[in-house]
CSV table of N, CA and C in Angstrom, one decimal:
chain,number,residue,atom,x,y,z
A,25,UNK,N,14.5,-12.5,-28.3
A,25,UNK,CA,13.6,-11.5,-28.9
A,25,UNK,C,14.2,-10.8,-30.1
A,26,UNK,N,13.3,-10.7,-31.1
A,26,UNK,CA,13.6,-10.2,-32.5
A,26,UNK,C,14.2,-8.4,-31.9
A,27,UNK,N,15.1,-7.9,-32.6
A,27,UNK,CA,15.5,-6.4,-32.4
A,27,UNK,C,14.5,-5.4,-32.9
A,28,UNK,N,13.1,-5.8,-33.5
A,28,UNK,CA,11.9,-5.0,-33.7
A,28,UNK,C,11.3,-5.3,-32.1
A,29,UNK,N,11.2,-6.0,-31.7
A,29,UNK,CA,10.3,-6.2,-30.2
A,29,UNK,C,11.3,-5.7,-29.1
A,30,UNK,N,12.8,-5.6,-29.4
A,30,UNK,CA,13.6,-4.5,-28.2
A,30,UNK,C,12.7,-3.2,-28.5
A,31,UNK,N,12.8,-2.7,-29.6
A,31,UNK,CA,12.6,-1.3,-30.2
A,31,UNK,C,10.7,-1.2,-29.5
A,32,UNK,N,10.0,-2.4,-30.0
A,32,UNK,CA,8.4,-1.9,-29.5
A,32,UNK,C,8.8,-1.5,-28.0
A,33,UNK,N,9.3,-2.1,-27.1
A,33,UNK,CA,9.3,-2.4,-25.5
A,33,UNK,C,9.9,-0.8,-25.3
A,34,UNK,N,11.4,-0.3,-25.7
A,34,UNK,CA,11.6,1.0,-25.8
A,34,UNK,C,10.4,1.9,-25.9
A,35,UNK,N,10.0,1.8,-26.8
A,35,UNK,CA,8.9,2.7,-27.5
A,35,UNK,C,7.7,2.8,-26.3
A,36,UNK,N,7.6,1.7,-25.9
A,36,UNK,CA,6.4,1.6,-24.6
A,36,UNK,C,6.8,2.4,-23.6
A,37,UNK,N,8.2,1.6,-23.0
A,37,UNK,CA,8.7,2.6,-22.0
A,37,UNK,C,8.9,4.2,-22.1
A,38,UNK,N,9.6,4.5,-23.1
A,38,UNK,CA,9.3,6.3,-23.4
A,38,UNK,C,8.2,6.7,-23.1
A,39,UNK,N,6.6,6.0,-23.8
A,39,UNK,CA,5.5,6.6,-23.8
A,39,UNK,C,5.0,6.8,-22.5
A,40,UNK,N,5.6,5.6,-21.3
A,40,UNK,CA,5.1,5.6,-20.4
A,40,UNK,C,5.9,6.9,-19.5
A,41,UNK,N,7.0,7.2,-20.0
A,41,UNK,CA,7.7,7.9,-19.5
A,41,UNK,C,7.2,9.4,-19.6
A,42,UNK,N,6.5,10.0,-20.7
A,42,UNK,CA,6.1,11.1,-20.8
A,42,UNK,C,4.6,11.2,-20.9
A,43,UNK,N,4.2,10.2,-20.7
A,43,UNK,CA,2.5,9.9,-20.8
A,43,UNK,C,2.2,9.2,-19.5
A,44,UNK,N,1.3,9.8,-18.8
A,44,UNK,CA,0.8,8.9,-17.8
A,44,UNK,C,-0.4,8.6,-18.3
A,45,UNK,N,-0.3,7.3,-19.0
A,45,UNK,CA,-1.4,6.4,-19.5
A,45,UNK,C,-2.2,5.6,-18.3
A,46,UNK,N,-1.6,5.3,-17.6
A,46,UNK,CA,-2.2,4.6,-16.2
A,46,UNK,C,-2.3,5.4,-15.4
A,47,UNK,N,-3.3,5.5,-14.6
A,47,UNK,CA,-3.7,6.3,-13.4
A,47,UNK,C,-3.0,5.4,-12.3
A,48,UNK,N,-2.3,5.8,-11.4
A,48,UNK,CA,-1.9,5.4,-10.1
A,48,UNK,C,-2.1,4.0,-9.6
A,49,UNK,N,-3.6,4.4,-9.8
A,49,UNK,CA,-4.2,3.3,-8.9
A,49,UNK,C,-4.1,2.0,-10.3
A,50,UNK,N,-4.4,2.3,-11.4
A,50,UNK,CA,-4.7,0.7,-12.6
A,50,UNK,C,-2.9,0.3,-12.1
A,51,UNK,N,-2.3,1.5,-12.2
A,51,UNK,CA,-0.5,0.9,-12.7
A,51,UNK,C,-0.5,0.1,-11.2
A,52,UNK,N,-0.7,0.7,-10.0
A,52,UNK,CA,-0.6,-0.7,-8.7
A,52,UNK,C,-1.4,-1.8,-9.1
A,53,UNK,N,-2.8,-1.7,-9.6
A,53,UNK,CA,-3.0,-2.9,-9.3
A,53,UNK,C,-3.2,-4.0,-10.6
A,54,UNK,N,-2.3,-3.4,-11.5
A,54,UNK,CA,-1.7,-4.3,-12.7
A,54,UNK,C,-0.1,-4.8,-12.4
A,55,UNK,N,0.6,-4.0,-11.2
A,55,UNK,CA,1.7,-4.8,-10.8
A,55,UNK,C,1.2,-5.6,-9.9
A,56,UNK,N,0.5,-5.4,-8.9
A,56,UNK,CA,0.4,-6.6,-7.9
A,56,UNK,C,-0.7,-7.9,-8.7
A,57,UNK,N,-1.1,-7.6,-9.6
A,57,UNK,CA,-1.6,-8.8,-10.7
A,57,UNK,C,-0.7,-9.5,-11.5
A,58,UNK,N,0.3,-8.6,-12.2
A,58,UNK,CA,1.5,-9.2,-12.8
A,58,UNK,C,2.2,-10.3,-11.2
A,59,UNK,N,2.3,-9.7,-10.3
A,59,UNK,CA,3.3,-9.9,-9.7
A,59,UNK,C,2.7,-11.7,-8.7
A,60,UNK,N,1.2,-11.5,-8.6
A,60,UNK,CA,0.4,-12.8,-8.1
A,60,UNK,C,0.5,-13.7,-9.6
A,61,UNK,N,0.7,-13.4,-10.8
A,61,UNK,CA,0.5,-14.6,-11.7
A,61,UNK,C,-0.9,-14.1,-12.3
A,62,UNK,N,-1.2,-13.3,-12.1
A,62,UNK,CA,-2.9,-13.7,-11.9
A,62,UNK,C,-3.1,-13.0,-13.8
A,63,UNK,N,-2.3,-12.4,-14.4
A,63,UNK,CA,-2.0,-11.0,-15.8
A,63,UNK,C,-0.5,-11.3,-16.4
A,64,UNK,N,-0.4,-11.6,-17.3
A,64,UNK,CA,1.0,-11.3,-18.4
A,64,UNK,C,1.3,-9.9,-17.9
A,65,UNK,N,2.5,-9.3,-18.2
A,65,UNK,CA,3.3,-8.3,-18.1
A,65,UNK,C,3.1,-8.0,-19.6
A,66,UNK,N,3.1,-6.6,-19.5
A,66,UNK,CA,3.7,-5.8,-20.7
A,66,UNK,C,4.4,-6.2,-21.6
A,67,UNK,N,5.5,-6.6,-21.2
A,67,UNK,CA,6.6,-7.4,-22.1
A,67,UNK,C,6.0,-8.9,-22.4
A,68,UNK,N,5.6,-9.3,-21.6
A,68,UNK,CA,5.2,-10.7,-22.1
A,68,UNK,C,4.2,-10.4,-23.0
A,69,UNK,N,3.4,-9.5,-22.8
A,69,UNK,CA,2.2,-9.4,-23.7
A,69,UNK,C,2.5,-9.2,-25.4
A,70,UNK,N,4.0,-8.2,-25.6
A,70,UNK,CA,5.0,-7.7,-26.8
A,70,UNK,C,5.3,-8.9,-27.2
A,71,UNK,N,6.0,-9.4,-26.2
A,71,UNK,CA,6.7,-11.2,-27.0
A,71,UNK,C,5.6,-11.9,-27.6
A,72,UNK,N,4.8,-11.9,-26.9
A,72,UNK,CA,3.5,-13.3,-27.6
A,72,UNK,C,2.9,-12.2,-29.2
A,73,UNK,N,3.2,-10.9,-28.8
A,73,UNK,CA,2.8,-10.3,-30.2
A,73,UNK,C,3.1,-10.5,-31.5
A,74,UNK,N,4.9,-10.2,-30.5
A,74,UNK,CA,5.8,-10.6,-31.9
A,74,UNK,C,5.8,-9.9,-32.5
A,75,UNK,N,5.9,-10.7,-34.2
A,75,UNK,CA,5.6,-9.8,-35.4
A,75,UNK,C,4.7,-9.6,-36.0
A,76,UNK,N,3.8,-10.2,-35.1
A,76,UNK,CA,2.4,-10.1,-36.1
A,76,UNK,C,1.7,-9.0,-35.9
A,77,UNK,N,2.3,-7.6,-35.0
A,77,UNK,CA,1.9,-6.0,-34.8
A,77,UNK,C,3.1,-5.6,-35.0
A,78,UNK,N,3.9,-4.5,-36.1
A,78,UNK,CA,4.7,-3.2,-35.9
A,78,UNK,C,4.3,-2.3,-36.1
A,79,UNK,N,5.2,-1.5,-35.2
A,79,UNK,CA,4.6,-0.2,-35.2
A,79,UNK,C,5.6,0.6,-34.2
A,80,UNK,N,5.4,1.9,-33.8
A,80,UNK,CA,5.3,2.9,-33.1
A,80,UNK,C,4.3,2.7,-32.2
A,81,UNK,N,4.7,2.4,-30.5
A,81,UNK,CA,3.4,2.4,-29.6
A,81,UNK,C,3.2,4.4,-29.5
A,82,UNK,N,1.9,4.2,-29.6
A,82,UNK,CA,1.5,5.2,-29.0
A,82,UNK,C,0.8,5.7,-27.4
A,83,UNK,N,0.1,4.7,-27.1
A,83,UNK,CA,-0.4,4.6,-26.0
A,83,UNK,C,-0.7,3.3,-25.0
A,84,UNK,N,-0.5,3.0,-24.1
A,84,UNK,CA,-1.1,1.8,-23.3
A,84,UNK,C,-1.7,2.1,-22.1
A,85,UNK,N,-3.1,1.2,-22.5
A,85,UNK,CA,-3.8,1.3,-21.3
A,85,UNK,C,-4.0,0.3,-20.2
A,86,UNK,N,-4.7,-0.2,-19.3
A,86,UNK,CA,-4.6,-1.0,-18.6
A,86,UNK,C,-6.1,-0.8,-18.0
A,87,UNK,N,-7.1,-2.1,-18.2
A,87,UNK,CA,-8.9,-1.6,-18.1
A,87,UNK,C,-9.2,-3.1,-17.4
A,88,UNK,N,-10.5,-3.1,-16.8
A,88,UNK,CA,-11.0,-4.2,-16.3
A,88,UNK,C,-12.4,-4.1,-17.5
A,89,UNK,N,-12.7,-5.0,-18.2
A,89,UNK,CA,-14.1,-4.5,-19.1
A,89,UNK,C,-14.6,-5.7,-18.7
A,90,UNK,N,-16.1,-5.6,-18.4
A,90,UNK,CA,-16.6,-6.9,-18.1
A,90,UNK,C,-15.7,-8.3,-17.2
A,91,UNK,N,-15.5,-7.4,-16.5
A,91,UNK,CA,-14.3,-8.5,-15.8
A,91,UNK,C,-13.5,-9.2,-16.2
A,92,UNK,N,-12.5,-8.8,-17.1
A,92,UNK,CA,-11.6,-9.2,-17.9
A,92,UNK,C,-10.6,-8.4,-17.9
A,93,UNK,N,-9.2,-8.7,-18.0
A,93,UNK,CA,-8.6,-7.5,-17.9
A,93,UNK,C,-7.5,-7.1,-19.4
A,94,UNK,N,-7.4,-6.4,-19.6
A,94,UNK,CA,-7.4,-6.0,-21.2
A,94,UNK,C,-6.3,-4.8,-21.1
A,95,UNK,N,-5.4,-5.1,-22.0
A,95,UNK,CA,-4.6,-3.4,-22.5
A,95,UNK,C,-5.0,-4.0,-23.4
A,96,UNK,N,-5.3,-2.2,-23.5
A,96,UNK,CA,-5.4,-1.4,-24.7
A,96,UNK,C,-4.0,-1.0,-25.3
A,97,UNK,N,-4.0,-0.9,-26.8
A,97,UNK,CA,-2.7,-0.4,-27.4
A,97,UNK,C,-2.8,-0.2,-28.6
A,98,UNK,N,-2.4,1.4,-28.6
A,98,UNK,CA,-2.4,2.1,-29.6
A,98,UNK,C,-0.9,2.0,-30.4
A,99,UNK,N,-1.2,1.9,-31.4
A,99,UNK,CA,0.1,1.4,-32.6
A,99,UNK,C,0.0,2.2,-33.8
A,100,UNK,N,1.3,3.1,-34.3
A,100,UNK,CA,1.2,4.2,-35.9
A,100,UNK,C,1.9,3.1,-36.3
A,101,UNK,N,0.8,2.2,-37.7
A,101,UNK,CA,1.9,1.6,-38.4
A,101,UNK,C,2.9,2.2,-39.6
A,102,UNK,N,3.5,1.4,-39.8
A,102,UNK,CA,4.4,1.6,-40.9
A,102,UNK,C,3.5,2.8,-42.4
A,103,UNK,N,2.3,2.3,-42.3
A,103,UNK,CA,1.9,3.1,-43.5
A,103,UNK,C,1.0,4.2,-43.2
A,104,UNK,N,1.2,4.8,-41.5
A,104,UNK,CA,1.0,5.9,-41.1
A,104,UNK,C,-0.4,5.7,-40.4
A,105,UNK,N,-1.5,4.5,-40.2
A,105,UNK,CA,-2.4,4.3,-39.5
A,105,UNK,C,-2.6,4.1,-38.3
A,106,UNK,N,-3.3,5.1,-37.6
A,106,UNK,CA,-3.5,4.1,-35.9
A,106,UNK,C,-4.2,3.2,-36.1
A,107,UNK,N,-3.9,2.5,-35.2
A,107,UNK,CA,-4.6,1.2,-34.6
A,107,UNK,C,-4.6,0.6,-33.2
A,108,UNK,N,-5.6,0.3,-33.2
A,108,UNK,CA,-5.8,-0.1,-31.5
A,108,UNK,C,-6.3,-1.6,-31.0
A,109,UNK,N,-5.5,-1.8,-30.2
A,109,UNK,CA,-5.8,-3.6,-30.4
A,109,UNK,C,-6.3,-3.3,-28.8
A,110,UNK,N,-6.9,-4.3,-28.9
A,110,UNK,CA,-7.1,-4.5,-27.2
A,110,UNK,C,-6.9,-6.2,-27.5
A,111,UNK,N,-6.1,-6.4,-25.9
A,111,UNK,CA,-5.1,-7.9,-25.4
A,111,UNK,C,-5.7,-8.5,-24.7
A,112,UNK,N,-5.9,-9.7,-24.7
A,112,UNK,CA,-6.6,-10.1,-22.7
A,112,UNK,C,-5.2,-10.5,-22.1
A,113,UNK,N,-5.5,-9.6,-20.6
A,113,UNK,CA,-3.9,-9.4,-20.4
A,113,UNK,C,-3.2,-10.7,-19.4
A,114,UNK,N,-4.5,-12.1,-19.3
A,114,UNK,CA,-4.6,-13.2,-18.7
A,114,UNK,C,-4.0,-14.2,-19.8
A,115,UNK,N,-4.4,-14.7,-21.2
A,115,UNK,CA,-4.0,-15.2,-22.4
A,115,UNK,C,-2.9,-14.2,-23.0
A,116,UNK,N,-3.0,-12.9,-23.4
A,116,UNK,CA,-2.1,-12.4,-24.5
A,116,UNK,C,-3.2,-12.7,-25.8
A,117,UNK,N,-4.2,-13.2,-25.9
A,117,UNK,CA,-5.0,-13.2,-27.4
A,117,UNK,C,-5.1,-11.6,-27.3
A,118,UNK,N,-5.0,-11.4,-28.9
A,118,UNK,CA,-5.5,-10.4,-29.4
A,118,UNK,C,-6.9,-10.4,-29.5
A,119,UNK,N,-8.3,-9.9,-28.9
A,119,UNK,CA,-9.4,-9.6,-28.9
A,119,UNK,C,-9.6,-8.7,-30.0
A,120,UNK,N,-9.3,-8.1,-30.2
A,120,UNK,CA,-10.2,-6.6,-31.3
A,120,UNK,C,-8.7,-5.6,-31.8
A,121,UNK,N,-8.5,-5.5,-32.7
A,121,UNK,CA,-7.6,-4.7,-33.7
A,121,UNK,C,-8.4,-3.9,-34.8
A,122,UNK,N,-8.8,-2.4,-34.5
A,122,UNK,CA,-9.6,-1.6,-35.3
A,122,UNK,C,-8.5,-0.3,-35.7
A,123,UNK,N,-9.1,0.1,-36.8
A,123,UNK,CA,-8.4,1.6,-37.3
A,123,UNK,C,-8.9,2.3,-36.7
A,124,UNK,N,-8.4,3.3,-35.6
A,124,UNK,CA,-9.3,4.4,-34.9
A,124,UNK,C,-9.0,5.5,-36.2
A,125,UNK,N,-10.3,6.5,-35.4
A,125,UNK,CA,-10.8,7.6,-36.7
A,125,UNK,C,-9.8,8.5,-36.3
């Protein structure tokens, strides 16, 4: 791993650390999904990202939409924009990357 995708994974962990972005219940049942095979991990989701997102995480979410399961991830790029990508958390495709208001 590139020393920008240590620094994203840091940046995740802090957020997670002073943000409870997951409610209780998504954070169990996105580990026992990670943990069946059935979801990429966080980290795996960063690696498949790579370099093709930097940034500053701001937030991660963890959602079921339409039966699919998706983080959300909020990113300050380099030229001070948020952005929010949502991931399918089964592939790692990027689905939707928009500038929030």
């Amino acid at each position: 791993m590139t020393g920008s995708v240590y620094q994203l994974i840091l940046a995740i962990f802090l957020a997670c650390m002073t943000q409870t972005s997951l409610a209780d219940e998504d954070y169990g049942n996105a580990r026992k999904l990670v943990e069946s095979g059935t979801i990429l991990s966080l980290e795996q989701i960063l690696d498949h990202l790579g370099t093709r997102v930097e940034g500053k995480i701001l937030e991660v979410e963890f959602e079921r939409e339409d039966g699919h399961y998706i983080y959300e991830i909020e990113i300050l790029d380099d030229s001070g924009l948020v952005r929010e990508l949502e991931v399918d958390a089964v592939s790692g495709e990027i689905l939707k990357m928009e500038l929030e208001d």
